Short mmCIF file of C-alpha atoms and ligand atoms in Angstrom, two decimals:
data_model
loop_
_atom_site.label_atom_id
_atom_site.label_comp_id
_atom_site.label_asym_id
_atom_site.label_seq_id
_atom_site.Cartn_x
_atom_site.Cartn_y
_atom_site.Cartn_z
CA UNK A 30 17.13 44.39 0.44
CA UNK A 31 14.00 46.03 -2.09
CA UNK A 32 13.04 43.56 -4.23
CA UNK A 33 12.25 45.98 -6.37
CA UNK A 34 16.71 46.94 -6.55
CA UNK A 35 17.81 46.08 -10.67
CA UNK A 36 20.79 44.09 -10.52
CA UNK A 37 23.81 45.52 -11.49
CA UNK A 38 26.92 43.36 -12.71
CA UNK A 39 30.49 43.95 -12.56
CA UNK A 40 33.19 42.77 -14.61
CA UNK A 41 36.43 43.68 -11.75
CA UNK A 42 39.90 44.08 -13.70
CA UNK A 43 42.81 45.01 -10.86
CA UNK A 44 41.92 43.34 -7.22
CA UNK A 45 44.47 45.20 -5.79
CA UNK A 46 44.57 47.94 -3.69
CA UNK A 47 41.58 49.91 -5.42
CA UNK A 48 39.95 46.51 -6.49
CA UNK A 49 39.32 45.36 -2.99
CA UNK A 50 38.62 47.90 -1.42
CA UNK A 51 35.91 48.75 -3.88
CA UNK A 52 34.75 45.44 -3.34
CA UNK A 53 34.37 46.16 0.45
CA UNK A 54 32.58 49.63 -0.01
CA UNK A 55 29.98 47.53 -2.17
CA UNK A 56 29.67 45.27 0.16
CA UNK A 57 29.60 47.66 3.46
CA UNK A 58 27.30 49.90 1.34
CA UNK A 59 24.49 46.81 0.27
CA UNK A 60 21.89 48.00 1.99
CA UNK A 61 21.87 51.40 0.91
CA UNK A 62 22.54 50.82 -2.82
CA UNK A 63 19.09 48.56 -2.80
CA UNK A 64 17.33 50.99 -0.43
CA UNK A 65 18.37 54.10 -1.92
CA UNK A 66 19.05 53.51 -5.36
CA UNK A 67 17.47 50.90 -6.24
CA UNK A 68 20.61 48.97 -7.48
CA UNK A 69 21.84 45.06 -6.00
CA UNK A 70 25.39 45.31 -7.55
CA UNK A 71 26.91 41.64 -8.51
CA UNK A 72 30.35 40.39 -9.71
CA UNK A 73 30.16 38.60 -12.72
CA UNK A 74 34.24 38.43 -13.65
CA UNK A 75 37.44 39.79 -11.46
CA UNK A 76 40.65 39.61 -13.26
CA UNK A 77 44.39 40.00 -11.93
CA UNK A 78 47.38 39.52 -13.76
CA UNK A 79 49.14 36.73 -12.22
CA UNK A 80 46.59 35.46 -9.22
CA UNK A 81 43.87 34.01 -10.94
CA UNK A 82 40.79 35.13 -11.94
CA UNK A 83 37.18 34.51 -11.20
CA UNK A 84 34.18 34.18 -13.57
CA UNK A 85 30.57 33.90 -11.94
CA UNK A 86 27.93 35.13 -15.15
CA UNK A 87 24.85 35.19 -12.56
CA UNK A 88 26.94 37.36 -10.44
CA UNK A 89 28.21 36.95 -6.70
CA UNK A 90 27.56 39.40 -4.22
CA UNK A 91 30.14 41.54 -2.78
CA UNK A 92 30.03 39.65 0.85
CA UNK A 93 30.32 36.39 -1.74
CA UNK A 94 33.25 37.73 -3.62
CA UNK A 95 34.91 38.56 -0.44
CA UNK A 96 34.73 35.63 1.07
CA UNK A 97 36.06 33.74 -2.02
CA UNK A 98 39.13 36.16 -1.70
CA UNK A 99 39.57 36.10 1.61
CA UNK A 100 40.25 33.33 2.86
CA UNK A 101 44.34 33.17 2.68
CA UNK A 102 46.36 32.97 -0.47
CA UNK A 103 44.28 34.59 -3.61
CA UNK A 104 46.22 32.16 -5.81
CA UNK A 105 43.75 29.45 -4.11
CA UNK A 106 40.95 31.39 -3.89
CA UNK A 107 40.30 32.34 -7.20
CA UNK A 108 40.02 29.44 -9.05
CA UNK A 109 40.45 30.09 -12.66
CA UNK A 110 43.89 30.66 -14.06
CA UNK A 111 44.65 34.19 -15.18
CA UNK A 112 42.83 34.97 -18.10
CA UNK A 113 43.34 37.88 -20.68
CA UNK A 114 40.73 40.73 -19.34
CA UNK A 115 39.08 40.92 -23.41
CA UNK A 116 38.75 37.57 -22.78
CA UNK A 117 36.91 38.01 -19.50
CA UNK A 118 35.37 40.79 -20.41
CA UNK A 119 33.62 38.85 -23.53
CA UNK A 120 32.37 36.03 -21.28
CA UNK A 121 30.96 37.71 -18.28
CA UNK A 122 27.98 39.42 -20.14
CA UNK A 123 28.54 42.17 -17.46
CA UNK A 124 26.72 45.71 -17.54
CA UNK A 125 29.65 47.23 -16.69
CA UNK A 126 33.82 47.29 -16.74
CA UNK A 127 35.38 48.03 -13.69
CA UNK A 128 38.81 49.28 -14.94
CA UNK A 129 41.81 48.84 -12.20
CA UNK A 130 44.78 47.90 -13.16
CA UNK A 131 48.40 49.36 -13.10
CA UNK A 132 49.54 52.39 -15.47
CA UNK A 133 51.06 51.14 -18.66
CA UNK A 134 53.36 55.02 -18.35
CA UNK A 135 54.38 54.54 -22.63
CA UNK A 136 51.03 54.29 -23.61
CA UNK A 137 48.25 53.14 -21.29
CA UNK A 138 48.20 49.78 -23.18
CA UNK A 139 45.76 46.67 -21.80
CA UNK A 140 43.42 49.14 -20.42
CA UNK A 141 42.83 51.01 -23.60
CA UNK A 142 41.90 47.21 -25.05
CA UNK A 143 39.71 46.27 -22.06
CA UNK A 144 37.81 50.10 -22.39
CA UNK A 145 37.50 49.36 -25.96
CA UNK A 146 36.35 45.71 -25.78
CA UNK A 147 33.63 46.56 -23.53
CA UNK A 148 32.29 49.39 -25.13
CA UNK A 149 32.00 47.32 -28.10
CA UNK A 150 29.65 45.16 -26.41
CA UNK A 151 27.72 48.25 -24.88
CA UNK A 152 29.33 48.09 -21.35
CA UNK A 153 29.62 51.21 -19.54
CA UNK A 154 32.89 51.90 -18.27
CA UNK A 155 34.61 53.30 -14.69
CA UNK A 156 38.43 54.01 -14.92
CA UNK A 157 40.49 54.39 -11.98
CA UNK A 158 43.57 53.37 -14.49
CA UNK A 159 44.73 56.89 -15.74
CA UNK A 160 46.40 55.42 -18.72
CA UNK A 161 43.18 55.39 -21.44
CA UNK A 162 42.02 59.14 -20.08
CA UNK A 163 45.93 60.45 -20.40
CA UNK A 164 46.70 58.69 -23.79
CA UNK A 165 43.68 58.33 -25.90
CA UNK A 166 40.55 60.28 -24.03
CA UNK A 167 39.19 61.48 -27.05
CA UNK A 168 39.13 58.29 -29.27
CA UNK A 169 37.67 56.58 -26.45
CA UNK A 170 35.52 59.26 -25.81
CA UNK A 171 33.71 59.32 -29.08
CA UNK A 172 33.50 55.38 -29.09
CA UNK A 173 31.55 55.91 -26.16
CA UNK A 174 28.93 58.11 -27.47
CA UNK A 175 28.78 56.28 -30.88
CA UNK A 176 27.84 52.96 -28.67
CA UNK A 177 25.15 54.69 -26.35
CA UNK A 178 28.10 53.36 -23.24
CA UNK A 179 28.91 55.93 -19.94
CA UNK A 180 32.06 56.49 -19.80
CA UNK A 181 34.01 58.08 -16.27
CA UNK A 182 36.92 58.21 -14.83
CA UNK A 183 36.70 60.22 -11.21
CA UNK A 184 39.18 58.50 -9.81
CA UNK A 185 41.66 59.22 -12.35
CA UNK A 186 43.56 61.96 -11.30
CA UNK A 187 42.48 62.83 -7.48
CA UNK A 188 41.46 59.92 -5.93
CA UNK A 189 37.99 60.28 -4.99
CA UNK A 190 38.14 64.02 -4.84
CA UNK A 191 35.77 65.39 -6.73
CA UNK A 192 36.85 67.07 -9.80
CA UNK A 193 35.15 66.04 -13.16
CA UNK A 194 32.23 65.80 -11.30
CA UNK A 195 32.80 69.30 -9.72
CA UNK A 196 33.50 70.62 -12.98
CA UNK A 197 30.43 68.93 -14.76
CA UNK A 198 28.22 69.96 -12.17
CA UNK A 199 29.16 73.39 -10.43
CA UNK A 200 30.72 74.76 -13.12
CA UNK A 201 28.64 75.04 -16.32
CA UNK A 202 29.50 77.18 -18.75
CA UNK A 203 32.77 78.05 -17.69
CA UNK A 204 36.60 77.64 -19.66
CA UNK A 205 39.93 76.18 -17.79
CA UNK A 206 42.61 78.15 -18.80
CA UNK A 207 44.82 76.04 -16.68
CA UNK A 208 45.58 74.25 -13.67
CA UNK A 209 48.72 74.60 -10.72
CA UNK A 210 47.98 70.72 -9.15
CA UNK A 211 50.41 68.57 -6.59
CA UNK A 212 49.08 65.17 -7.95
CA UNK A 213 51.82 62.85 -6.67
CA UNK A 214 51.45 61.65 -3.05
CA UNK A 215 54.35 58.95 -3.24
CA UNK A 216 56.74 62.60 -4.09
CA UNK A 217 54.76 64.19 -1.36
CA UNK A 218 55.90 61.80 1.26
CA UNK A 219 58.98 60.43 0.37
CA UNK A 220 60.40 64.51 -0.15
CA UNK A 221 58.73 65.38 3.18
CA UNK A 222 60.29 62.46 4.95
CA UNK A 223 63.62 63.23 3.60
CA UNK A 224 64.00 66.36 4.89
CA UNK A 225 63.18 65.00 8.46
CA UNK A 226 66.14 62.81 8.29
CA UNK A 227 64.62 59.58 6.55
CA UNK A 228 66.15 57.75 3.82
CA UNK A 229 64.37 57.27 0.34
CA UNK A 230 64.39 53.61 0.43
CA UNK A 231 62.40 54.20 4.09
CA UNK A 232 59.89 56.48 2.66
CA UNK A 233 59.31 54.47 -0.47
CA UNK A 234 58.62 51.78 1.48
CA UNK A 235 56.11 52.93 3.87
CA UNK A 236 54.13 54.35 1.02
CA UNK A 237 54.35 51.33 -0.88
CA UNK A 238 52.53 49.15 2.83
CA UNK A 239 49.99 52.40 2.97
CA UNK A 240 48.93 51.15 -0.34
CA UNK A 241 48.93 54.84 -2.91
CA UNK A 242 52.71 53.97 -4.63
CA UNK A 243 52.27 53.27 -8.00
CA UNK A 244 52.30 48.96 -8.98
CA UNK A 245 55.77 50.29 -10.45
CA UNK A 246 56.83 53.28 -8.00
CA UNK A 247 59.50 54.46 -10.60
CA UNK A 248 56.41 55.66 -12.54
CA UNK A 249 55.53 58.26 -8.99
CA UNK A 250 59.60 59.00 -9.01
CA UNK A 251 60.05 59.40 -12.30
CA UNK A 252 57.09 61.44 -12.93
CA UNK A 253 55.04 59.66 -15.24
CA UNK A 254 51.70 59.06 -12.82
CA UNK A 255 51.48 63.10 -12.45
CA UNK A 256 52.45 63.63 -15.99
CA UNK A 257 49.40 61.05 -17.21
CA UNK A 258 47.36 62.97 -14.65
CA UNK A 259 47.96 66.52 -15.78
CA UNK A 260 47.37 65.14 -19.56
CA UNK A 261 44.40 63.49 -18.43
CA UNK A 262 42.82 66.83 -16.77
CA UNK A 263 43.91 68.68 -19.55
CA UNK A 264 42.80 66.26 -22.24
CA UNK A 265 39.09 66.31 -20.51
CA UNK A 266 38.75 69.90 -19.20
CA UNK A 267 41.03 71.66 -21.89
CA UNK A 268 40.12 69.51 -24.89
CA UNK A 269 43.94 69.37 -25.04
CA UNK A 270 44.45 66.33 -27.27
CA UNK A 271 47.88 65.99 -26.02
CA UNK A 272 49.57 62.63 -24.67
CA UNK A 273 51.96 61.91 -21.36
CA UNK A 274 54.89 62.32 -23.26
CA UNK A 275 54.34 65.82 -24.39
CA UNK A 276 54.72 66.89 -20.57
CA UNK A 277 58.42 68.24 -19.53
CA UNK A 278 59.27 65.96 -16.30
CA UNK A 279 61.39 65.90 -13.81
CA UNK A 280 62.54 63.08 -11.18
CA UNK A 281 62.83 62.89 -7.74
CA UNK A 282 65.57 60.27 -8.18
CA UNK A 283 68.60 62.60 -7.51
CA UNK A 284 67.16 64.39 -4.56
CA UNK A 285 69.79 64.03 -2.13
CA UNK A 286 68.80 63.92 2.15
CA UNK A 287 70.80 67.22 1.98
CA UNK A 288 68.37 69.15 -0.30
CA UNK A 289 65.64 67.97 1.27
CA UNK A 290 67.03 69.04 4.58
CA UNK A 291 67.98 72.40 3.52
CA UNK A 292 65.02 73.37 2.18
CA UNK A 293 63.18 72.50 5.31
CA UNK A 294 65.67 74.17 7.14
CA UNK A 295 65.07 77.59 4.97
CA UNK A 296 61.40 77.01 5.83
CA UNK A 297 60.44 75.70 2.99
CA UNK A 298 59.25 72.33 0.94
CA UNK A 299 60.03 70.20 -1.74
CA UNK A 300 57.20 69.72 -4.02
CA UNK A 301 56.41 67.87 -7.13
CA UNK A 302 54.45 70.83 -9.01
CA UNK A 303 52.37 69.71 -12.19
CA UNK A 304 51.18 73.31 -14.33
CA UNK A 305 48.77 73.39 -17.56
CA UNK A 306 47.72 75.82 -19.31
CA UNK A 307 46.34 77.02 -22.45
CA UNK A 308 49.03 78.59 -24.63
CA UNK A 309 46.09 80.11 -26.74
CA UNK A 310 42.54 79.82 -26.46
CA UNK A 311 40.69 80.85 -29.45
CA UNK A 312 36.91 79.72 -29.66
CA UNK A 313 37.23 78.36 -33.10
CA UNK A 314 39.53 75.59 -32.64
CA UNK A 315 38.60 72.57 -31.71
CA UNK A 316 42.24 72.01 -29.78
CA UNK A 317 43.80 74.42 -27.94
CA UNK A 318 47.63 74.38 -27.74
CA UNK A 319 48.22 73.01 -23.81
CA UNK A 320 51.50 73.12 -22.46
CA UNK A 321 52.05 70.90 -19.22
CA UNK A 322 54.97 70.25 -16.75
CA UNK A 323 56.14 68.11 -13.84
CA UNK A 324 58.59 70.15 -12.05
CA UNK A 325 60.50 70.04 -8.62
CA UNK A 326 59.98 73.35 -6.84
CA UNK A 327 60.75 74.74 -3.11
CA UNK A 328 57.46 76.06 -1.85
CA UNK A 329 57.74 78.89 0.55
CA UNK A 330 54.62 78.62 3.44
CA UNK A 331 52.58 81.42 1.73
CA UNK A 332 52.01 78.86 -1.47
CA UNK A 333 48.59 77.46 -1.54
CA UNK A 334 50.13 74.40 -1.94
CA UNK A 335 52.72 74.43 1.21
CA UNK A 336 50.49 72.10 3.54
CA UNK A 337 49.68 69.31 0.60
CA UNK A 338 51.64 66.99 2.11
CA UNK A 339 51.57 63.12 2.68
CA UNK A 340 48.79 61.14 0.93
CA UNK A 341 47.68 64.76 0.13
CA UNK A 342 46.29 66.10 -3.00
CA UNK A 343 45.48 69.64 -4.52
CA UNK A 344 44.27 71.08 -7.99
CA UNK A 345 43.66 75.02 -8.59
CA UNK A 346 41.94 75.16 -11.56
CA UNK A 347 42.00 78.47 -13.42
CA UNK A 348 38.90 79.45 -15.01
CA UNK A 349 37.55 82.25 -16.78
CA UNK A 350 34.26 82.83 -15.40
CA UNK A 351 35.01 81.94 -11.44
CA UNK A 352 38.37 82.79 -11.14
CA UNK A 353 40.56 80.22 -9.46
CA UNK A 354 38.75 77.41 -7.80
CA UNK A 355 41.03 74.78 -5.96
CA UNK A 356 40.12 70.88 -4.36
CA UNK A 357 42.05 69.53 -1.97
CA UNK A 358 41.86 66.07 -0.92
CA UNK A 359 42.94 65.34 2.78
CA UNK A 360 44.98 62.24 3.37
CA UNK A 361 43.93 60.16 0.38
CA UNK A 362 44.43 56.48 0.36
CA UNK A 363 42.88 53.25 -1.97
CA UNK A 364 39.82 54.08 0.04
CA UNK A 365 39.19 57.40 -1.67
CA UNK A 366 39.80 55.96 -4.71
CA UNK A 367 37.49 53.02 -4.27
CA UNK A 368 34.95 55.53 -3.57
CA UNK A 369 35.62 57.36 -6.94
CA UNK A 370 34.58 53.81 -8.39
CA UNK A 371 31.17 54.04 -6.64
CA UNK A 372 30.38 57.66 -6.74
CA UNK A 373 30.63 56.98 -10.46
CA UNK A 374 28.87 53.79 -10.20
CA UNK A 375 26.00 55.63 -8.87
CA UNK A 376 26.30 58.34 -11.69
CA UNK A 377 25.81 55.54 -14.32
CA UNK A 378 22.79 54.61 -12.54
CA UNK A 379 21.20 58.10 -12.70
CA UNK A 380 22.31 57.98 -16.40
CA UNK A 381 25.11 60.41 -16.40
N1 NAP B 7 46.31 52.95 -5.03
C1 NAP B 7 45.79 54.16 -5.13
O1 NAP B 7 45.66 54.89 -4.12
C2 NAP B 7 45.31 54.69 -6.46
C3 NAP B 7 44.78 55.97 -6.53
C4 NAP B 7 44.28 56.44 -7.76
C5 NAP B 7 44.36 55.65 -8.89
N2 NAP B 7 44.93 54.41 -8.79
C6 NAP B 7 45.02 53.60 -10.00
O2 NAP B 7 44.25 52.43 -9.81
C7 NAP B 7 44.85 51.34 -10.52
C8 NAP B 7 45.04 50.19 -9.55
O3 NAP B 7 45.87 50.61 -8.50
P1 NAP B 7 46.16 49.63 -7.28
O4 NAP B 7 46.86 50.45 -6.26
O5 NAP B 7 44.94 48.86 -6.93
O6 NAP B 7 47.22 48.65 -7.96
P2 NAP B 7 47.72 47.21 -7.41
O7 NAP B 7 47.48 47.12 -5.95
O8 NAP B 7 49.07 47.01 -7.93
O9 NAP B 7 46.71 46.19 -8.12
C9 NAP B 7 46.67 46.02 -9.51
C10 NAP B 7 45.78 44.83 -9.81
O10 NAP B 7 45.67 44.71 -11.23
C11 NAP B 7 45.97 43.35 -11.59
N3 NAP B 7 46.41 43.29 -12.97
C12 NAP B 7 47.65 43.58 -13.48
N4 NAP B 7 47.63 43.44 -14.82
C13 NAP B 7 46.38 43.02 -15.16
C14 NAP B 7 45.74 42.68 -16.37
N5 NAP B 7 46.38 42.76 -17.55
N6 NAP B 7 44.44 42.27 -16.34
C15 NAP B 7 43.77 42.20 -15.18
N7 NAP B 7 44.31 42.52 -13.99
C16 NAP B 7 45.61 42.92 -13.98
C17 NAP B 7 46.98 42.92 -10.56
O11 NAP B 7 47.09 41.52 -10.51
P3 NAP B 7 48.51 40.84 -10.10
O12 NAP B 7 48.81 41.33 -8.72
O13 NAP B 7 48.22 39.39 -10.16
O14 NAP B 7 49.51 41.31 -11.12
C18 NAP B 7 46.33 43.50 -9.30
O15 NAP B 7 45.26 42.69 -8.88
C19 NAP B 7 46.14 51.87 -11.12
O16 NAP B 7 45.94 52.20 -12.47
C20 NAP B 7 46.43 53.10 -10.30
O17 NAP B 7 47.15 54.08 -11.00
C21 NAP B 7 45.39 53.90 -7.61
#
């Protein structure tokens, strides 16, 4: 490791599914972040909700971290009892907020605070939590810029998929007039695996060991995780200013085994379809109407969107100046998302 590498610290809120793994990628990924860019990235404060919590101002390593986490039951190995993530967030004197806990759906409450409470002490901030983005971009946003702070959020909507970063960097210049997306790979699976015979309860359960369900997985059935990702895209690509609850939704609750099986039997799929777009777009206003919806739809296999199963994601983003542009992620799982935390990491660090 360069001695010449700046040290980096992490306040960690969420060591979950995401939170680990991010943990591991740091750790698997030491050498290069020191040899390549320059950066030794240390753990100052990890937070959960109910399993303790672990405050270390000089910072531990990843490999250190781990191995205070690893070692059998987390409500042993972190010491400290749970403590309020402001609170943690105040006494870690971190560089910057790891943000990665579950969806508050009616608001994106907690995480909103933490974003806030770090910007206020100049922290830059990486959201995996799609609450702040879907509810409040814009406030948050401009809080950012007015305290100098990076502010991103990759891993929002797509996993690790690139798609603020694609926008921000391959497509300058150009408008989204709208976006077809499937953004719900809990629907994905449990519709696909009900039309092969499966029960829900099954399918919800396998996706819930394989690690992408929701902390709550009524917010996947129900449709509130792709509604607070189509606001979130629209909010940041569409300047749409408009909040999860604004977004028509519909359940996968009442799918029966029957519909599922009939559609597959006619050839074609269930999906969970989320659709933006601009209802007008006139370059004087700062906000453009955006309508958005979560629907169920049968896909027929000439639909872009027929093979997007599983852990499978997909966005086709309508533009005006390149036409329609879509990102698919293959087979996403906590992994791809952990890597959204370090691909922006890295950004931060080349001061983007
Ligand atoms: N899993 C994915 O593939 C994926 C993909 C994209 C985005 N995301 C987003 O990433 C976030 C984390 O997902 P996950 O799958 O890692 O969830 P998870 O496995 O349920 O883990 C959530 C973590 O957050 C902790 N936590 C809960 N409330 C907290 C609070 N107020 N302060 C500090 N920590 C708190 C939990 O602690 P306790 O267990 O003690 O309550 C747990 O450690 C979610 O917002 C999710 O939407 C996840």
């Amino acid at each position: 490791m360069s001695d010449a590498s700046r040290a980096v610290k992490i306040c960690l809120l969420g060591f979950g599914n995401v939170g680990r793994r991010f943990c591991e990628l740091v750790e698997r990924k030491s050498g290069e972040l020191a040899g390549d860019h320059g950066v030794r990235v240390l753990f100052a404060a990890v937070g959960t909700g109910s399993h303790g919590s672990l405050l270390a101002p000089d910072g531990l390593t990843a490999a250190e971290m781990l191995a205070v986490a690893h070692g059998g039951d987390i409500d042993l190995m972190l010491p400290d009892p749970p403590r309020p993530g402001t609170e943690l967030i105040a006494a870690a004197g971190a560089d910057v907020l790891v943000e990665a806990t579950p969806l508050d759906p009616l608001g994106g409450h907690a995480a909103i605070e933490h974003i806030e409470a770090a910007f206020a002490r100049g922290m830059d901030v990486v959201t995996v939590n799609k609450g702040p983005i879907a509810w409040d971009y814009r406030r948050l946003a401009d809080i950012a810029a007015a305290n100098g702070c990076g502010f991103r959020f990759e891993g929002t909507v797509m996993d690790g998929a690139p798609v603020f970063n694609m926008w921000e960097s391959c497509l300058p210049g150009c408008r989204l007039l709208g976006f077809d997306a499937i953004f719900n790979a809990t629907t994905n699976f449990i519709l696909d695996a009900m039309g092969e015979g499966r029960s829900f309860a099954d399918a919800l359960t396998q996706t819930q060991a394989d690690g992408y369900a929701e902390s709550d997985p009524s917010h996947d059935i129900d449709g509130h995780d792709a509604a607070a990702k189509a606001a979130a895209l629209a909010n940041v690509l569409m300047d749409a200013r408009i909040t999860p609850d604004a977004v028509d939704k519909e359940s996968v609750r009442d799918v029966t085994p029957e519909r599922a099986a009939a559609a597959r039997r006619a050839g074609r799929r269930l999906r969970v379809l989320c659709t933006a777009f601009a209802a007008d777009l006139p370059a004087q206003r700062a906000a453009p109407g955006v309508r958005a919806s979560v629907r169920l739809v049968e896909l027929a296999p000439e639909h872009p969107f027929f093979a997007v199963g599983g852990s499978s994601l997909a966005v086709i983003l309508h533009t005006d100046l390149m036409g329609d542009v879509e990102v698919a992620e293959l087979a996403g799982l906590p992994e791809q998302t952990a890597f959204a935390v370090y691909s922006d990491l890295l950004a931060l660090q080349r001061g983007r």
